[in-house]
Tab-separated table of C-alpha atoms and ligand atoms in Angstrom:
chain	number	residue	atom	x	y	z
A	1	MET	CA	125.267	28.579	117.040
A	2	LYS	CA	129.162	28.159	116.613
A	3	GLN	CA	130.869	27.948	120.035
A	4	ALA	CA	133.764	30.478	118.977
A	5	ALA	CA	134.714	32.387	122.093
A	6	GLU	CA	137.546	34.683	121.021
A	7	ASN	CA	136.823	37.799	119.222
A	8	LEU	CA	138.349	38.611	115.875
A	9	ILE	CA	136.736	42.052	115.795
A	10	GLU	CA	136.233	44.358	118.633
A	11	VAL	CA	134.698	47.695	117.635
A	12	ASN	CA	134.656	50.374	120.392
A	13	HIS	CA	132.773	53.760	120.515
A	14	LEU	CA	132.983	54.040	116.652
A	15	PHE	CA	132.113	57.201	115.252
A	16	LYS	CA	131.899	58.443	111.735
A	17	TYR	CA	130.595	62.164	111.031
A	18	PHE	CA	130.406	63.427	107.283
A	19	PRO	CA	130.505	67.367	107.001
A	20	VAL	CA	127.530	68.985	105.522
A	21	HIS	CA	128.874	72.256	103.440
A	22	GLY	CA	126.716	75.100	102.701
A	23	GLY	CA	126.674	78.954	101.798
A	24	VAL	CA	128.842	80.573	99.297
A	25	LEU	CA	131.974	79.790	101.092
A	26	ARG	CA	131.194	75.901	101.580
A	27	ARG	CA	131.643	76.238	105.269
A	28	VAL	CA	130.727	73.253	107.362
A	29	GLN	CA	127.150	73.969	108.607
A	30	GLY	CA	126.479	70.386	110.210
A	31	TRP	CA	127.416	66.684	110.304
A	32	VAL	CA	125.565	63.625	109.161
A	33	LYS	CA	126.285	61.291	112.251
A	34	ALA	CA	126.094	58.171	110.058
A	35	VAL	CA	127.510	56.087	112.753
A	36	ASP	CA	127.303	57.579	116.374
A	37	ASP	CA	129.048	55.536	119.361
A	38	VAL	CA	128.799	52.083	118.234
A	39	SER	CA	130.336	49.025	119.751
A	40	PHE	CA	130.170	45.581	119.087
A	41	THR	CA	132.336	42.210	118.393
A	42	ILE	CA	132.504	39.507	115.736
A	43	ARG	CA	133.931	36.247	116.878
A	44	VAL	CA	136.138	34.064	115.248
A	45	GLY	CA	134.529	32.263	112.592
A	46	GLU	CA	131.203	33.632	112.728
A	47	THR	CA	128.917	35.699	110.472
A	48	LEU	CA	127.686	38.622	112.222
A	49	GLY	CA	124.436	40.099	110.294
A	50	LEU	CA	124.177	44.001	110.331
A	51	VAL	CA	120.648	44.686	109.600
A	52	GLY	CA	118.576	47.978	109.167
A	53	GLU	CA	116.830	50.174	106.779
A	54	SER	CA	118.737	52.008	103.935
A	55	GLY	CA	120.732	55.042	105.434
A	56	CYS	CA	121.006	53.801	109.053
A	57	GLY	CA	124.865	53.675	108.662
A	58	LYS	CA	125.529	49.921	108.357
A	59	THR	CA	127.508	50.494	105.194
A	60	THR	CA	129.476	53.219	106.753
A	61	ILE	CA	130.337	51.127	109.532
A	62	GLY	CA	131.695	48.200	107.348
A	63	ARG	CA	133.896	50.640	105.390
A	64	SER	CA	135.104	52.446	108.430
A	65	ILE	CA	136.172	49.072	109.995
A	66	LEU	CA	138.202	48.537	107.088
A	67	ARG	CA	139.437	52.012	106.893
A	68	LEU	CA	138.117	52.507	103.245
A	69	ILE	CA	136.854	55.631	104.971
A	70	GLU	CA	138.427	57.152	107.889
A	71	PRO	CA	136.409	56.718	111.206
A	72	THR	CA	135.831	60.294	112.987
A	73	ARG	CA	136.937	58.458	116.058
A	74	GLY	CA	137.051	55.099	117.962
A	75	GLN	CA	138.807	51.763	118.234
A	76	VAL	CA	138.525	48.793	115.697
A	77	LEU	CA	140.502	46.071	117.235
A	78	PHE	CA	141.473	43.358	114.720
A	79	ASP	CA	142.918	40.271	116.661
A	80	GLY	CA	144.010	42.654	119.383
A	81	GLN	CA	145.412	45.302	116.973
A	82	ASP	CA	144.047	48.799	116.637
A	83	LEU	CA	143.215	49.458	112.876
A	84	VAL	CA	142.079	53.050	113.479
A	85	ALA	CA	145.613	53.960	115.021
A	86	MET	CA	147.785	52.409	112.370
A	87	LYS	CA	149.818	54.119	109.908
A	88	ALA	CA	149.509	53.300	106.260
A	89	LYS	CA	152.139	50.868	105.890
A	90	GLU	CA	150.850	48.600	108.825
A	91	LEU	CA	147.388	49.022	107.654
A	92	LYS	CA	148.511	47.871	103.971
A	93	ALA	CA	149.998	44.605	105.540
A	94	MET	CA	146.863	44.110	107.497
A	95	ARG	CA	144.625	44.529	104.342
A	96	ARG	CA	145.693	41.087	103.287
A	97	LYS	CA	143.703	39.705	106.299
A	98	MET	CA	140.305	41.806	105.624
A	99	GLN	CA	138.578	42.087	102.541
A	100	ILE	CA	135.109	43.531	101.055
A	101	ILE	CA	132.501	42.066	98.818
A	102	PHE	CA	130.536	44.800	97.349
A	103	GLN	CA	127.078	45.142	96.532
A	104	ASP	CA	127.130	45.840	92.717
A	105	PRO	CA	129.816	43.479	91.416
A	106	TYR	CA	129.481	45.132	87.869
A	107	SER	CA	130.204	48.672	88.824
A	108	SER	CA	133.233	47.308	90.936
A	109	LEU	CA	135.115	45.445	88.066
A	110	ASP	CA	136.988	47.348	85.559
A	111	PRO	CA	135.127	46.580	82.324
A	112	ARG	CA	138.393	46.759	80.264
A	113	ALA	CA	140.151	44.356	82.474
A	114	GLN	CA	140.184	40.542	82.057
A	115	ILE	CA	139.071	38.459	85.064
A	116	GLY	CA	142.559	37.133	85.433
A	117	THR	CA	143.854	40.774	85.857
A	118	ILE	CA	141.174	41.900	88.069
A	119	ILE	CA	141.688	39.286	90.358
A	120	GLY	CA	145.290	39.004	90.253
A	121	GLU	CA	145.732	42.701	90.849
A	122	ALA	CA	145.567	42.285	94.567
A	123	LEU	CA	148.169	39.597	94.500
A	124	GLN	CA	150.613	42.043	92.697
A	125	VAL	CA	149.969	44.803	95.019
A	126	HIS	CA	150.755	42.445	97.999
A	127	GLY	CA	153.910	41.320	96.316
A	128	VAL	CA	153.331	38.446	94.330
A	129	ARG	CA	155.764	39.331	91.561
A	130	ASP	CA	155.728	36.100	89.763
A	131	ALA	CA	153.094	36.122	87.047
A	132	ALA	CA	152.807	32.221	86.810
A	133	GLU	CA	152.303	31.931	90.377
A	134	ARG	CA	149.671	34.778	90.267
A	135	GLN	CA	147.832	32.931	87.408
A	136	GLU	CA	147.763	29.581	89.309
A	137	ARG	CA	146.379	31.221	92.445
A	138	VAL	CA	143.631	33.202	90.389
A	139	MET	CA	142.630	29.793	88.578
A	140	GLU	CA	142.607	28.075	91.848
A	141	ILE	CA	140.276	30.267	93.533
A	142	LEU	CA	138.018	30.619	90.177
A	143	THR	CA	137.479	26.999	90.861
A	144	LYS	CA	136.699	27.438	94.399
A	145	VAL	CA	133.855	30.048	93.698
A	146	GLY	CA	132.502	27.767	90.920
A	147	LEU	CA	134.051	29.359	87.739
A	148	ALA	CA	135.862	27.657	85.010
A	149	GLU	CA	140.018	28.307	84.505
A	150	ASP	CA	139.536	29.538	81.215
A	151	HIS	CA	137.201	32.180	82.622
A	152	ILE	CA	140.637	34.250	83.351
A	153	ARG	CA	140.916	35.492	79.843
A	154	ARG	CA	137.283	37.015	79.736
A	155	TYR	CA	135.675	40.298	80.268
A	156	PRO	CA	133.180	41.147	82.853
A	157	HIS	CA	130.352	41.837	80.373
A	158	GLU	CA	130.528	38.438	79.307
A	159	PHE	CA	129.451	37.164	82.788
A	160	SER	CA	125.849	37.007	84.222
A	161	GLY	CA	125.099	38.994	87.339
A	162	GLY	CA	125.723	35.687	89.584
A	163	GLN	CA	128.925	35.140	87.856
A	164	ARG	CA	130.071	38.510	88.586
A	165	GLN	CA	129.284	38.554	91.935
A	166	ARG	CA	131.636	35.029	92.004
A	167	ILE	CA	134.415	37.056	90.607
A	168	GLY	CA	133.857	39.487	93.399
A	169	ILE	CA	134.096	36.822	95.961
A	170	ALA	CA	137.035	35.359	94.050
A	171	ARG	CA	138.849	38.638	94.094
A	172	ALA	CA	138.198	39.127	97.789
A	173	LEU	CA	139.476	35.823	98.744
A	174	VAL	CA	142.536	35.460	96.605
A	175	LEU	CA	144.691	36.802	99.529
A	176	ARG	CA	143.310	34.278	101.884
A	177	PRO	CA	141.882	36.907	104.250
A	178	SER	CA	140.531	35.917	107.520
A	179	PHE	CA	137.699	38.732	107.794
A	180	ILE	CA	135.271	39.762	105.048
A	181	VAL	CA	133.001	42.609	104.893
A	182	CYS	CA	130.019	41.475	102.625
A	183	ASP	CA	128.010	44.710	101.994
A	184	GLU	CA	124.838	43.792	100.458
A	185	PRO	CA	126.142	41.062	98.377
A	186	VAL	CA	123.047	39.631	96.967
A	187	SER	CA	120.923	42.631	96.787
A	188	ALA	CA	121.437	43.307	93.191
A	189	LEU	CA	121.021	39.691	92.194
A	190	ASP	CA	117.600	37.789	91.150
A	191	VAL	CA	116.068	35.826	94.149
A	192	SER	CA	116.770	32.343	92.225
A	193	ILE	CA	120.755	33.391	92.460
A	194	GLN	CA	120.755	34.779	95.628
A	195	SER	CA	120.517	31.459	97.651
A	196	GLN	CA	123.056	30.076	95.412
A	197	VAL	CA	125.480	33.055	96.064
A	198	LEU	CA	124.619	32.694	99.906
A	199	ASN	CA	125.306	29.179	100.085
A	200	LEU	CA	128.827	29.564	98.395
A	201	LEU	CA	129.471	32.161	100.985
A	202	ARG	CA	128.702	29.651	103.606
A	203	ALA	CA	130.872	26.914	101.888
A	204	LEU	CA	133.897	29.046	101.867
A	205	GLN	CA	133.480	30.173	105.089
A	206	ARG	CA	133.793	26.411	106.423
A	207	GLU	CA	136.489	25.677	104.076
A	208	PHE	CA	138.630	28.987	104.665
A	209	GLY	CA	137.667	29.506	108.428
A	210	LEU	CA	136.435	32.910	107.217
A	211	THR	CA	134.888	35.547	109.701
A	212	TYR	CA	132.102	37.552	108.044
A	213	LEU	CA	130.365	40.997	108.719
A	214	PHE	CA	127.366	40.606	106.421
A	215	ILE	CA	125.469	43.747	105.899
A	216	ALA	CA	121.977	43.600	104.306
A	217	HIS	CA	118.424	45.486	104.602
A	218	ASN	CA	116.711	42.088	103.736
A	219	LEU	CA	116.097	40.322	107.106
A	220	GLN	CA	115.351	36.879	105.414
A	221	VAL	CA	118.915	37.046	103.770
A	222	VAL	CA	120.428	37.867	107.225
A	223	GLU	CA	118.358	35.154	108.732
A	224	HIS	CA	119.751	32.476	106.082
A	225	ILE	CA	123.456	33.132	106.760
A	226	SER	CA	124.103	34.819	110.300
A	227	ASP	CA	125.261	33.517	113.606
A	228	ARG	CA	124.483	36.471	115.525
A	229	VAL	CA	122.574	39.689	114.066
A	230	ALA	CA	122.936	43.346	115.129
A	231	VAL	CA	120.024	45.716	114.460
A	232	MET	CA	120.685	49.268	113.455
A	233	TYR	CA	118.598	52.553	113.507
A	234	LEU	CA	119.745	55.931	112.503
A	235	GLY	CA	123.578	55.430	113.193
A	236	LYS	CA	123.009	53.403	116.537
A	237	ILE	CA	122.932	49.616	117.157
A	238	VAL	CA	119.594	48.992	119.025
A	239	GLU	CA	119.652	45.283	119.532
A	240	THR	CA	122.164	42.389	119.295
A	241	ALA	CA	121.287	38.604	119.804
A	242	ASP	CA	121.938	35.169	118.454
A	243	ARG	CA	120.034	34.657	115.230
A	244	ILE	CA	117.697	32.040	116.551
A	245	GLU	CA	116.762	34.180	119.493
A	246	LEU	CA	116.312	37.179	117.665
A	247	TYR	CA	113.981	36.025	114.988
A	248	ARG	CA	112.048	34.103	117.805
A	249	SER	CA	111.597	36.895	120.300
A	250	PRO	CA	112.755	40.448	119.187
A	251	LEU	CA	112.598	42.697	121.975
A	252	HIS	CA	113.402	46.403	120.648
A	253	PRO	CA	110.124	47.868	119.054
A	254	TYR	CA	112.243	48.734	115.955
A	255	THR	CA	113.125	45.172	115.639
A	256	GLN	CA	109.807	44.026	116.205
A	257	ALA	CA	108.316	46.228	113.635
A	258	LEU	CA	111.068	45.052	110.897
A	259	MET	CA	110.280	41.488	111.752
A	260	SER	CA	106.384	42.006	111.526
A	261	ALA	CA	107.102	42.773	107.787
A	262	ILE	CA	108.613	39.482	107.078
A	263	PRO	CA	106.166	37.343	104.729
A	264	ILE	CA	104.897	34.109	106.269
A	265	PRO	CA	105.295	31.463	103.553
A	266	ASP	CA	102.222	29.499	105.184
A	267	PRO	CA	99.053	31.266	104.002
A	268	THR	CA	96.946	29.719	107.037
A	269	LEU	CA	99.249	31.841	109.342
A	270	GLU	CA	98.871	35.527	109.684
A	271	ARG	CA	101.447	37.978	111.465
A	272	LYS	CA	100.236	41.414	112.793
A	273	ARG	CA	102.319	43.840	110.864
A	274	ILE	CA	103.243	46.867	113.011
A	275	ILE	CA	103.198	50.016	110.730
A	276	LEU	CA	105.585	52.799	111.875
A	277	GLU	CA	104.439	56.449	111.919
A	278	GLY	CA	106.433	58.987	110.122
A	279	ASP	CA	109.839	59.052	108.275
A	280	VAL	CA	113.168	58.194	109.557
A	281	PRO	CA	114.439	61.170	111.009
A	282	SER	CA	117.669	62.927	109.476
A	283	PRO	CA	121.014	61.789	110.667
A	284	VAL	CA	122.131	65.434	110.909
A	285	ASP	CA	119.740	66.370	113.616
A	286	PRO	CA	118.826	63.011	115.191
A	287	PRO	CA	116.261	63.190	118.043
A	288	PRO	CA	117.224	63.358	121.475
A	289	GLY	CA	117.274	60.428	123.773
A	290	CYS	CA	116.072	57.407	122.355
A	291	ARG	CA	116.262	57.902	118.532
A	292	PHE	CA	113.495	55.903	117.832
A	293	HIS	CA	111.094	57.887	120.231
A	294	PRO	CA	108.951	59.910	117.725
A	295	ARG	CA	108.081	56.811	115.938
A	296	CYS	CA	107.907	54.114	118.762
A	297	PRO	CA	104.411	52.974	119.597
A	298	SER	CA	105.670	52.188	123.250
A	299	ALA	CA	107.672	55.696	123.678
A	300	MET	CA	107.542	56.853	127.699
A	301	ASP	CA	108.584	60.446	128.907
A	302	ILE	CA	112.210	59.165	129.656
A	303	CYS	CA	112.739	57.891	126.048
A	304	ALA	CA	112.727	61.612	124.665
A	305	GLN	CA	115.037	62.832	127.639
A	306	GLN	CA	118.000	60.223	127.903
A	307	GLU	CA	119.432	57.780	125.578
A	308	PRO	CA	119.151	54.268	126.510
A	309	ALA	CA	122.297	52.217	126.606
A	310	LEU	CA	122.820	48.861	124.846
A	311	VAL	CA	122.407	46.512	128.117
A	312	GLU	CA	122.484	42.718	128.222
A	313	VAL	CA	119.048	41.973	129.154
A	314	GLU	CA	119.196	38.085	128.654
A	315	PRO	CA	122.394	36.110	128.079
A	316	ASP	CA	124.031	37.357	124.751
A	317	HIS	CA	120.904	39.332	123.787
A	318	HIS	CA	121.646	43.068	124.286
A	319	VAL	CA	118.796	45.793	123.815
A	320	ALA	CA	118.792	49.626	123.868
A	321	CYS	CA	115.300	50.203	125.235
A	322	TYR	CA	113.868	51.609	128.613
A	323	LEU	CA	111.132	48.811	128.268
A	324	PHE	CA	113.984	46.165	129.382
A	325	HIS	CA	116.194	48.253	131.624
A	326	ASP	CA	115.726	51.593	133.702
A	327	VAL	CA	118.086	54.406	133.978
A	328	SER	CA	119.749	52.889	136.718
A	329	THR	CA	121.238	50.025	134.546
A	330	GLN	CA	122.614	52.488	132.038
A	331	GLY	CA	126.063	51.711	130.839
A	332	THR	CA	126.410	48.317	132.196
A	333	GLY	CA	125.991	46.637	128.744
B	401	SF4	FE1	110.513	52.934	122.351
B	401	SF4	FE2	111.273	54.184	124.517
B	401	SF4	FE3	112.036	51.723	123.813
B	401	SF4	FE4	113.191	53.958	122.572
B	401	SF4	S1	113.599	53.314	124.740
B	401	SF4	S2	112.572	51.730	121.817
B	401	SF4	S3	111.430	54.977	122.627
B	401	SF4	S4	110.240	52.490	124.452
């Protein structure tokens, strides 16, 4: 693990609720609690993997941090400055430093624009007026991501899926940010291409000193790239730990169930798969207490009554589960 002590990102009590409209007058009838009181940090130069099933709120966290969607409340400190409290002008200046790579590179690239225009647009928005300088910087970043300078005049449909994701990465990097949210960046790619793109992201991280929030549902992909991992369930973070520690000894019953589904390459070894009963409950009306209790094979009475806090149970290993702490330790994590 990298020994990076300082935090670049500090998320404190972040909430994002989406209104549910209904009836003839389309009044607000409830709230989807997509992110519900989440706190975590990302250290300078590290990759924090954020993992969980689809719909658990991980993409909403990534977008709320960057304020691509407005958080309901909470604090997001970027190098000590609160992004949530920033006015539009301040936020625009900060956007140079933080970018996003999307899951589906094709739908995020304008099909009518040449690659040079797509990548250079951010430079223009952020005040690089000289066209020759923009072109030079675009060509430089294209070669950094493994494309050729003459790709600058081509259109998105002329590229393969893997190349399009390289274009997405170049677009995110051209402003030389320090922080990137990678939102399922390899999920839409063939398995054979995934590791190439992951290796590219790691090489660029080393070269440019980048810090990543890497969002994915695939635990093997997260293991490949992360330094630390946070596991989400129904709008909450239930466990965070160093990658090696988490994959070797997951503590939260939900993390254990996720890990048990990872195939083992050695056919002589067998892992006992933990099958969870029932579906993921609705984030509109999440269960009281521990949100995982209706599906948890280890649930106790307290679990349905009171929500467990995320508590440090071993050095740098936090878990929200009464199996590892009791009510008296609530809020110490
Ligand atoms: Fe299971 Fe209770 Fe732990 Fe929740 S707090 S994961 S229900 S044992």
